[in-house]
Short mmCIF file of C-alpha atoms in Angstrom, two decimals:
data_model
loop_
_atom_site.label_atom_id
_atom_site.label_comp_id
_atom_site.label_asym_id
_atom_site.label_seq_id
_atom_site.Cartn_x
_atom_site.Cartn_y
_atom_site.Cartn_z
CA MET A 1 83.86 133.84 18.01
CA ARG A 2 84.61 137.39 19.42
CA ASP A 3 82.85 138.74 16.31
CA TYR A 4 79.67 137.18 17.32
CA LEU A 5 79.57 136.85 21.16
CA PRO A 6 79.87 139.66 23.62
CA ARG A 7 82.66 139.98 26.09
CA THR A 8 82.09 138.68 29.48
CA GLU A 9 84.70 140.48 31.49
CA SER A 10 82.61 143.50 32.36
CA ALA A 11 80.16 143.54 35.22
CA ASN A 12 76.66 142.36 34.44
CA GLU A 13 73.33 143.77 35.86
CA ASN A 14 72.07 140.23 36.28
CA GLY A 15 72.83 138.15 39.36
CA THR A 16 72.65 134.82 37.70
CA SER A 17 75.96 133.19 36.61
CA PRO A 18 76.34 133.58 32.90
CA ILE A 19 76.82 130.70 30.64
CA HIS A 20 80.55 130.09 30.12
CA PRO A 21 81.43 131.29 26.59
CA ALA A 22 84.39 128.95 26.01
CA ALA A 23 82.79 125.76 27.52
CA VAL A 24 79.21 126.05 26.19
CA MET A 25 78.35 129.11 24.05
CA SER A 26 81.30 129.17 21.67
CA PRO A 27 81.43 125.40 20.78
CA LEU A 28 77.58 125.19 20.58
CA LEU A 29 77.48 128.15 18.23
CA ILE A 30 80.27 127.01 16.11
CA TRP A 31 78.74 123.59 15.62
CA ALA A 32 75.34 125.09 14.85
CA MET A 33 76.84 127.49 12.20
CA ARG A 34 78.69 124.29 10.63
CA PHE A 35 75.57 122.28 10.57
CA VAL A 36 73.78 125.17 8.73
CA ASP A 37 76.56 125.93 6.31
CA ASP A 38 78.11 122.57 5.50
CA PHE A 39 75.60 119.88 6.42
CA ALA A 40 72.30 121.52 5.40
CA ASP A 41 72.15 120.45 1.69
CA ASP A 42 73.08 116.85 2.45
CA THR A 43 70.41 116.77 5.08
CA LEU A 44 67.71 118.33 2.96
CA THR A 45 68.46 116.05 0.00
CA ALA A 46 68.31 112.98 2.17
CA TRP A 47 65.02 114.14 3.62
CA GLN A 48 63.58 114.75 0.08
CA GLU A 49 64.45 111.15 -0.82
CA HIS A 50 62.93 109.78 2.47
CA HIS A 51 59.88 111.82 1.81
CA THR A 52 59.53 110.38 -1.74
CA LEU A 53 59.90 106.90 -0.47
CA THR A 54 57.25 107.23 2.22
CA ALA A 55 54.84 109.01 -0.25
CA ARG A 56 55.15 105.91 -2.57
CA ILE A 57 53.91 103.54 0.19
CA ARG A 58 50.38 102.32 -0.75
CA PRO A 59 47.60 102.07 1.90
CA HIS A 60 46.41 99.02 0.25
CA ALA A 61 47.87 96.10 -1.93
CA ASN A 62 49.00 97.19 -5.28
CA PRO A 63 48.71 94.25 -7.84
CA ALA A 64 51.14 95.96 -10.16
CA ALA A 65 53.78 96.09 -7.51
CA SER A 66 53.86 92.34 -6.45
CA ALA A 67 56.36 91.44 -9.29
CA ALA A 68 58.49 94.50 -8.51
CA MET A 69 58.54 93.55 -4.76
CA ARG A 70 59.53 89.96 -5.53
CA LYS A 71 62.25 91.14 -7.97
CA LEU A 72 63.75 93.48 -5.21
CA VAL A 73 63.86 90.73 -2.60
CA GLU A 74 65.24 88.25 -4.99
CA GLN A 75 67.97 90.81 -5.97
CA PHE A 76 69.13 91.08 -2.47
CA ALA A 77 69.28 87.21 -2.31
CA ALA A 78 71.22 86.91 -5.58
CA GLU A 79 73.79 89.53 -4.42
CA ASN A 80 73.99 87.80 -1.06
CA ARG A 81 73.21 91.11 0.66
CA PRO A 82 71.31 91.62 3.78
CA LEU A 83 67.90 93.12 3.71
CA PRO A 84 67.71 96.86 4.85
CA GLY A 85 66.78 97.29 8.38
CA ARG A 86 67.48 99.32 11.71
CA ILE A 87 68.48 98.57 15.22
CA HIS A 88 65.36 98.80 17.47
CA ASN A 89 65.87 97.80 21.18
CA GLY A 90 69.22 96.49 20.57
CA ARG A 91 68.08 94.08 17.80
CA PRO A 92 67.96 94.44 13.97
CA MET A 93 64.46 95.08 12.53
CA LEU A 94 63.39 94.81 8.99
CA ALA A 95 62.82 98.20 7.43
CA ILE A 96 59.42 97.35 5.91
CA SER A 97 58.56 101.03 4.99
CA TYR A 98 61.89 101.46 3.02
CA LEU A 99 61.10 98.26 1.05
CA ALA A 100 57.62 99.26 0.34
CA GLY A 101 58.57 102.63 -0.86
CA ARG A 102 61.29 101.14 -3.11
CA ALA A 103 58.63 99.05 -4.93
CA ASN A 104 55.63 101.30 -4.73
CA ALA A 105 53.80 98.65 -2.67
CA SER A 106 52.00 98.32 0.64
CA LYS A 107 53.70 97.37 3.79
CA GLU A 108 51.83 94.11 3.89
CA GLN A 109 53.09 93.24 0.35
CA ALA A 110 56.70 94.03 1.52
CA SER A 111 56.35 91.63 4.43
CA HIS A 112 54.83 88.84 2.38
CA ALA A 113 57.57 89.15 -0.26
CA VAL A 114 60.29 88.75 2.39
CA ARG A 115 58.68 85.78 3.94
CA ALA A 116 58.13 84.18 0.50
CA TYR A 117 61.37 84.87 -1.24
CA GLY A 118 63.86 85.86 1.40
CA PRO A 119 63.24 84.31 4.77
CA HIS A 120 66.84 83.18 4.95
CA LEU A 121 68.31 86.56 4.43
CA PRO A 122 69.95 88.42 7.42
CA VAL A 123 68.84 91.95 8.28
CA ALA A 124 71.16 94.79 8.20
CA ALA A 125 71.47 97.41 10.91
CA GLU A 126 70.66 100.20 8.73
CA SER A 127 68.91 101.23 5.34
CA PRO A 128 71.18 103.75 3.49
CA LEU A 129 69.68 106.26 1.17
CA GLY A 130 71.19 106.94 -2.31
CA SER A 131 71.60 110.70 -1.65
CA PRO A 132 75.23 111.78 -2.02
CA ILE A 133 77.27 113.29 0.97
CA ARG A 134 79.12 116.47 -0.06
CA GLY A 135 79.64 118.11 3.27
CA ARG A 136 83.16 117.82 4.55
CA LEU A 137 84.62 117.86 8.19
CA GLY A 138 88.28 117.76 8.80
CA GLY A 139 88.87 117.00 5.00
CA ARG A 140 86.72 113.99 4.85
CA ALA A 141 82.86 113.26 4.47
CA TRP A 142 81.02 114.19 7.62
CA LEU A 143 78.97 111.02 7.28
CA GLU A 144 79.39 107.87 5.13
CA HIS A 145 75.76 108.00 4.36
CA ILE A 146 72.48 109.03 5.66
CA THR A 147 70.04 106.25 6.31
CA PHE A 148 66.24 106.10 6.02
CA HIS A 149 65.63 106.53 9.61
CA GLU A 150 68.16 109.12 10.14
CA ALA A 151 66.86 111.71 7.74
CA PRO A 152 64.04 112.84 10.07
CA GLN A 153 66.37 112.99 13.02
CA LEU A 154 68.86 115.11 11.10
CA MET A 155 65.92 117.47 10.02
CA HIS A 156 65.49 117.96 13.86
CA ARG A 157 69.11 118.63 14.36
CA LEU A 158 69.19 121.16 11.36
CA SER A 159 66.20 123.16 12.57
CA THR A 160 67.59 123.25 16.02
CA ALA A 161 71.06 124.58 14.69
CA CYS A 162 69.23 127.20 12.84
CA LEU A 163 67.44 128.25 16.08
CA ILE A 164 70.68 128.51 17.91
CA VAL A 165 72.29 130.66 15.27
CA ILE A 166 69.22 133.07 15.25
CA LEU A 167 69.02 133.38 19.00
CA TYR A 168 72.75 133.82 19.65
CA LEU A 169 73.47 136.38 16.76
CA THR A 170 70.30 138.58 16.76
CA GLY A 171 69.47 139.30 20.46
CA MET A 172 65.96 137.89 20.08
CA ARG A 173 63.96 136.55 23.02
CA PRO A 174 63.26 132.81 22.42
CA ASP A 175 59.48 133.30 22.02
CA GLU A 176 60.06 135.97 19.48
CA ALA A 177 62.36 133.70 17.39
CA LEU A 178 59.92 130.73 17.68
CA GLU A 179 57.18 132.85 16.18
CA LEU A 180 59.14 133.87 13.07
CA ARG A 181 57.51 133.28 9.72
CA VAL A 182 58.52 132.52 6.17
CA GLY A 183 59.51 135.75 4.48
CA CYS A 184 60.53 137.38 7.70
CA CYS A 185 64.01 138.29 6.21
CA PRO A 186 63.33 139.77 2.70
CA GLU A 187 66.16 140.46 0.24
CA PRO A 188 67.26 144.23 0.58
CA GLY A 189 65.86 146.44 -2.17
CA THR A 190 68.51 147.48 -4.80
CA ASP A 191 66.84 150.97 -5.04
CA ASP A 192 66.68 151.69 -1.27
CA PRO A 193 68.17 155.17 -0.82
CA HIS A 194 69.25 154.20 2.69
CA PRO A 195 70.64 150.61 2.43
CA HIS A 196 70.42 148.84 5.67
CA GLY A 197 71.37 145.25 4.75
CA TYR A 198 69.31 142.30 5.88
CA GLN A 199 66.58 142.63 8.56
CA ILE A 200 64.25 140.23 10.28
CA HIS A 201 60.67 141.27 10.86
CA GLY A 202 58.58 139.69 13.61
CA ASN A 203 56.44 140.12 16.63
CA TYR A 204 57.40 141.13 20.28
CA PHE A 205 55.63 139.72 23.38
CA LYS A 206 57.07 141.38 26.37
CA ASP A 207 54.80 144.27 27.38
CA ALA A 208 52.67 143.69 24.23
CA ARG A 209 49.39 145.58 25.04
CA ASP A 210 46.42 146.82 22.83
CA GLY A 211 44.79 150.26 23.24
CA ASP A 212 42.87 149.10 26.36
CA GLY A 213 45.99 148.03 28.16
CA LYS A 214 45.36 144.24 27.71
CA HIS A 215 48.09 141.77 26.96
CA VAL A 216 48.07 140.63 23.39
CA VAL A 217 48.66 136.91 23.40
CA GLY A 218 49.88 136.65 19.89
CA GLY A 219 52.28 139.64 20.27
CA LEU A 220 52.48 142.88 18.21
CA PRO A 221 54.65 143.79 15.23
CA ARG A 222 58.05 145.02 16.20
CA ASP A 223 58.64 148.63 15.01
CA THR A 224 62.22 148.19 14.62
CA PRO A 225 63.42 145.08 12.82
CA TRP A 226 66.34 143.02 13.92
CA THR A 227 69.55 143.38 12.02
CA ALA A 228 70.63 140.04 10.42
CA ILE A 229 74.34 139.25 9.72
CA ALA A 230 75.34 136.76 7.18
CA PRO A 231 75.19 133.59 9.45
CA VAL A 232 71.60 134.49 10.56
CA VAL A 233 70.47 135.07 6.89
CA ARG A 234 71.71 131.66 5.86
CA ALA A 235 69.92 130.05 8.85
CA VAL A 236 66.71 131.74 7.85
CA ARG A 237 67.03 130.58 4.26
CA VAL A 238 67.65 127.09 5.26
CA LEU A 239 64.39 127.10 7.56
CA GLU A 240 62.50 128.49 4.55
CA ARG A 241 63.63 125.48 2.48
CA MET A 242 62.52 123.24 5.31
CA ALA A 243 59.15 124.90 5.87
CA ASP A 244 55.85 123.39 4.80
CA GLY A 245 53.66 126.04 6.37
CA PRO A 246 53.87 129.72 7.31
CA LEU A 247 55.98 129.26 10.49
CA LEU A 248 59.83 128.65 10.68
CA PHE A 249 59.36 126.67 13.89
CA PRO A 250 56.05 124.76 13.88
CA VAL A 251 55.32 122.33 16.58
CA LYS A 252 54.29 119.71 14.01
CA THR A 253 55.97 119.05 10.77
CA ALA A 254 56.26 116.01 8.40
CA TRP A 255 59.65 115.21 9.95
CA ALA A 256 58.68 115.62 13.64
CA SER A 257 57.04 112.75 15.41
CA THR A 258 53.53 113.40 16.80
CA THR A 259 53.32 114.41 20.42
CA SER A 260 50.45 115.08 22.91
CA GLY A 261 51.54 118.69 22.70
CA SER A 262 51.26 118.92 18.82
CA ARG A 263 47.68 117.32 18.97
CA LYS A 264 46.64 120.10 21.34
CA ARG A 265 48.24 122.95 19.29
CA ARG A 266 48.09 121.86 15.84
CA GLY A 267 49.84 124.13 13.42
CA GLU A 268 51.28 126.51 15.97
CA ALA A 269 54.71 127.54 16.87
CA LEU A 270 57.07 125.32 18.99
CA THR A 271 57.21 126.60 22.51
CA CYS A 272 60.27 127.27 24.75
CA GLN A 273 59.92 124.00 26.48
CA GLY A 274 60.03 122.11 23.34
CA ALA A 275 62.84 124.11 21.85
CA ASN A 276 64.88 123.32 25.00
CA GLY A 277 64.19 119.64 24.49
CA ARG A 278 65.38 119.87 20.92
CA ILE A 279 68.61 121.71 22.12
CA ALA A 280 69.29 119.01 24.58
CA ALA A 281 68.95 116.35 21.95
CA PHE A 282 71.06 118.32 19.54
CA THR A 283 73.90 118.62 22.22
CA ALA A 284 73.66 114.91 22.88
CA TRP A 285 73.92 114.15 19.20
CA LEU A 286 76.99 116.34 18.86
CA ASN A 287 78.81 114.77 21.79
CA ASP A 288 78.05 111.27 20.36
CA TYR A 289 78.99 112.30 16.93
CA ALA A 290 82.25 113.71 18.09
CA ALA A 291 83.02 110.69 20.06
CA ARG A 292 82.35 108.30 17.08
CA ARG A 293 84.69 110.46 14.88
CA ASN A 294 87.29 110.40 17.55
CA HIS A 295 87.67 114.14 17.36
CA PRO A 296 88.43 114.96 20.97
CA ARG A 297 91.62 112.79 20.96
CA ARG A 298 92.70 114.30 17.68
CA SER A 299 92.53 117.87 19.04
CA GLY A 300 95.44 117.54 21.53
CA ARG A 301 94.05 120.14 23.68
CA PRO A 302 94.14 119.73 27.46
CA GLY A 303 90.93 118.86 29.21
CA SER A 304 89.06 117.99 25.83
CA GLY A 305 87.70 114.81 27.34
CA GLN A 306 84.78 116.69 28.89
CA PRO A 307 81.61 116.79 26.86
CA LEU A 308 79.50 119.76 26.20
CA PRO A 309 76.80 120.17 28.90
CA ALA A 310 73.62 118.46 27.73
CA ASN A 311 71.20 121.22 28.82
CA PRO A 312 72.65 124.79 28.08
CA ARG A 313 69.99 127.31 28.49
CA LEU A 314 68.35 128.65 25.47
CA ALA A 315 68.80 132.36 26.09
CA HIS A 316 71.58 134.51 24.88
CA ARG A 317 71.73 136.36 28.32
CA PRO A 318 70.67 135.23 31.81
CA PRO A 319 67.53 136.78 33.52
CA ALA A 320 67.62 139.15 36.56
CA ARG A 321 65.16 136.79 38.22
CA ARG A 322 63.38 133.49 37.67
CA PRO A 323 60.05 133.82 35.81
CA ARG A 324 56.95 133.10 37.82
CA ARG A 325 55.50 129.62 37.58
CA GLY A 326 52.99 129.33 34.84
CA SER A 327 53.93 132.56 33.09
CA ARG A 328 54.86 132.68 29.31
CA CYS A 329 58.48 132.63 28.50
CA SER A 330 59.12 136.20 27.68
CA THR A 331 62.12 137.13 29.97
CA GLY A 332 64.78 136.10 27.54
CA THR A 333 65.64 132.74 29.07
CA CYS A 334 63.93 129.29 28.70
CA ALA A 335 64.76 126.94 31.60
CA PRO A 336 65.39 123.39 30.21
CA PRO A 337 63.88 120.31 31.89
CA ARG A 338 65.85 119.31 35.03
CA SER A 339 66.33 115.76 33.58
CA PRO A 340 66.25 115.96 29.72
CA THR A 341 65.45 112.66 28.18
CA ALA A 342 67.13 113.22 24.77
CA THR A 343 69.16 110.59 23.14
CA PRO A 344 71.07 110.80 19.79
CA ASP A 345 68.53 108.48 18.28
CA LYS A 346 65.33 109.86 20.02
CA PRO A 347 64.86 113.67 20.22
CA ALA A 348 63.35 114.95 23.40
CA THR A 349 59.56 115.24 23.13
CA ASP A 350 58.44 118.62 21.79
CA HIS A 351 55.86 119.60 24.48
CA ALA A 352 53.72 122.23 23.40
CA GLY A 353 51.97 124.68 25.91
CA SER A 354 53.11 127.32 28.24
CA SER A 355 56.20 127.06 30.32
CA THR A 356 55.03 125.65 33.44
CA SER A 357 57.98 123.46 34.50
CA LYS A 358 59.46 123.87 37.94
CA PRO A 359 62.15 126.44 38.51
CA HIS A 360 65.65 125.27 37.65
CA GLU A 361 68.83 125.57 39.37
CA PRO A 362 71.37 128.20 37.90
CA TRP A 363 73.60 126.59 35.31
CA PRO A 364 77.03 126.56 36.94
CA THR A 365 79.90 128.30 35.49
CA THR A 366 82.66 125.99 34.38
CA SER A 367 86.17 126.59 32.97
CA THR A 368 86.58 123.11 31.45
CA PRO A 369 86.76 123.19 27.61
CA SER A 370 84.66 120.54 25.93
CA PRO A 371 85.60 118.25 22.98
CA ILE A 372 83.22 120.02 20.79
CA ALA A 373 85.22 123.24 21.43
CA SER A 374 88.38 121.46 20.61
CA THR A 375 86.98 119.97 17.50
CA ALA A 376 85.42 123.02 16.21
CA ALA A 377 88.65 124.96 16.74
CA ASN A 378 90.58 122.70 14.56
CA THR A 379 87.88 122.01 11.77
CA SER A 380 85.80 125.26 11.52
CA PRO A 381 86.55 127.95 9.02
CA ASP A 382 87.01 131.50 9.94
CA PRO A 383 83.70 133.24 10.86
CA PRO A 384 81.84 134.57 7.77
CA PRO A 385 81.80 138.40 7.48
CA ALA A 386 78.80 140.32 8.36
CA ALA A 387 76.33 141.18 5.67
#
């Protein structure tokens, strides 16, 4: 990771304690890069299948689907298989949307078919999709399968992983990264007399003023593009595959649940507060995933029982002072909520709006390695070369 993260031995002009590179930054970045490089294709394929199924759900009863719905339920009964479902509030719940999409029927038709032809059938804890799993971790598939209800959650994780890679490896401020657009990183021209590799074009917000000296809320185009190394380019390309609009990090997408913030700022970019919530959810998912795969105990490194902190700050460098309450996040650091409410199954709410949360306590410097750091050290490939 020394190829991507700066050394911390030298004195820093900022008074705030830096994020510990071994305990937080390195493992978080390694896992984010692995998600982008190894898990992205599986996640995008599963999401496409999920999207296809939900698009086939009819708003009203489809007479032509009644026979198909009955045949589907009777097939589960003949094979003595439980009906697809999910765990909700600790109890299995029937996956009505999944069944309706399979038969091109309405949800009411799916419920009626189950009551009529399969009331005795048990309900499974998940609804696996048929998309293949090709990503590998430690020589085996990173997931046995992706379920119908996991697909949108994994899209959240993938988008967050791309954001982490871009922030840590370009030097962008958070609000600059969150406003990036599709096409911001074009392919280098083959006839360029001064080849410069990949560059990212975007807006800057700090001290962005017009000719009258007034602050430009939407920012101004940056004269000097950011240099993009290979991992950053791959993250941007994944985000472009995910995008259904002009922004790489929109506050509302097909895979993100609607929130009060997204209704107020329809179609606009995710804010720093929302991004911090997603990073907290991403970190919680990673710790749960590592625990389920028993990775910490496989590493054999001392102190690996400590999880990665759930709320590492979004910035690549700490600020010299805390921002004023109510000001836009343009100092280079976004403060996460004091008590993030993210869980592996429920991403934190993506609140949109300006950063108006209360000032946070500085993130303490720690020397305890995390299980994610140990896992990544044993399973990650060598860092890819710069472009």
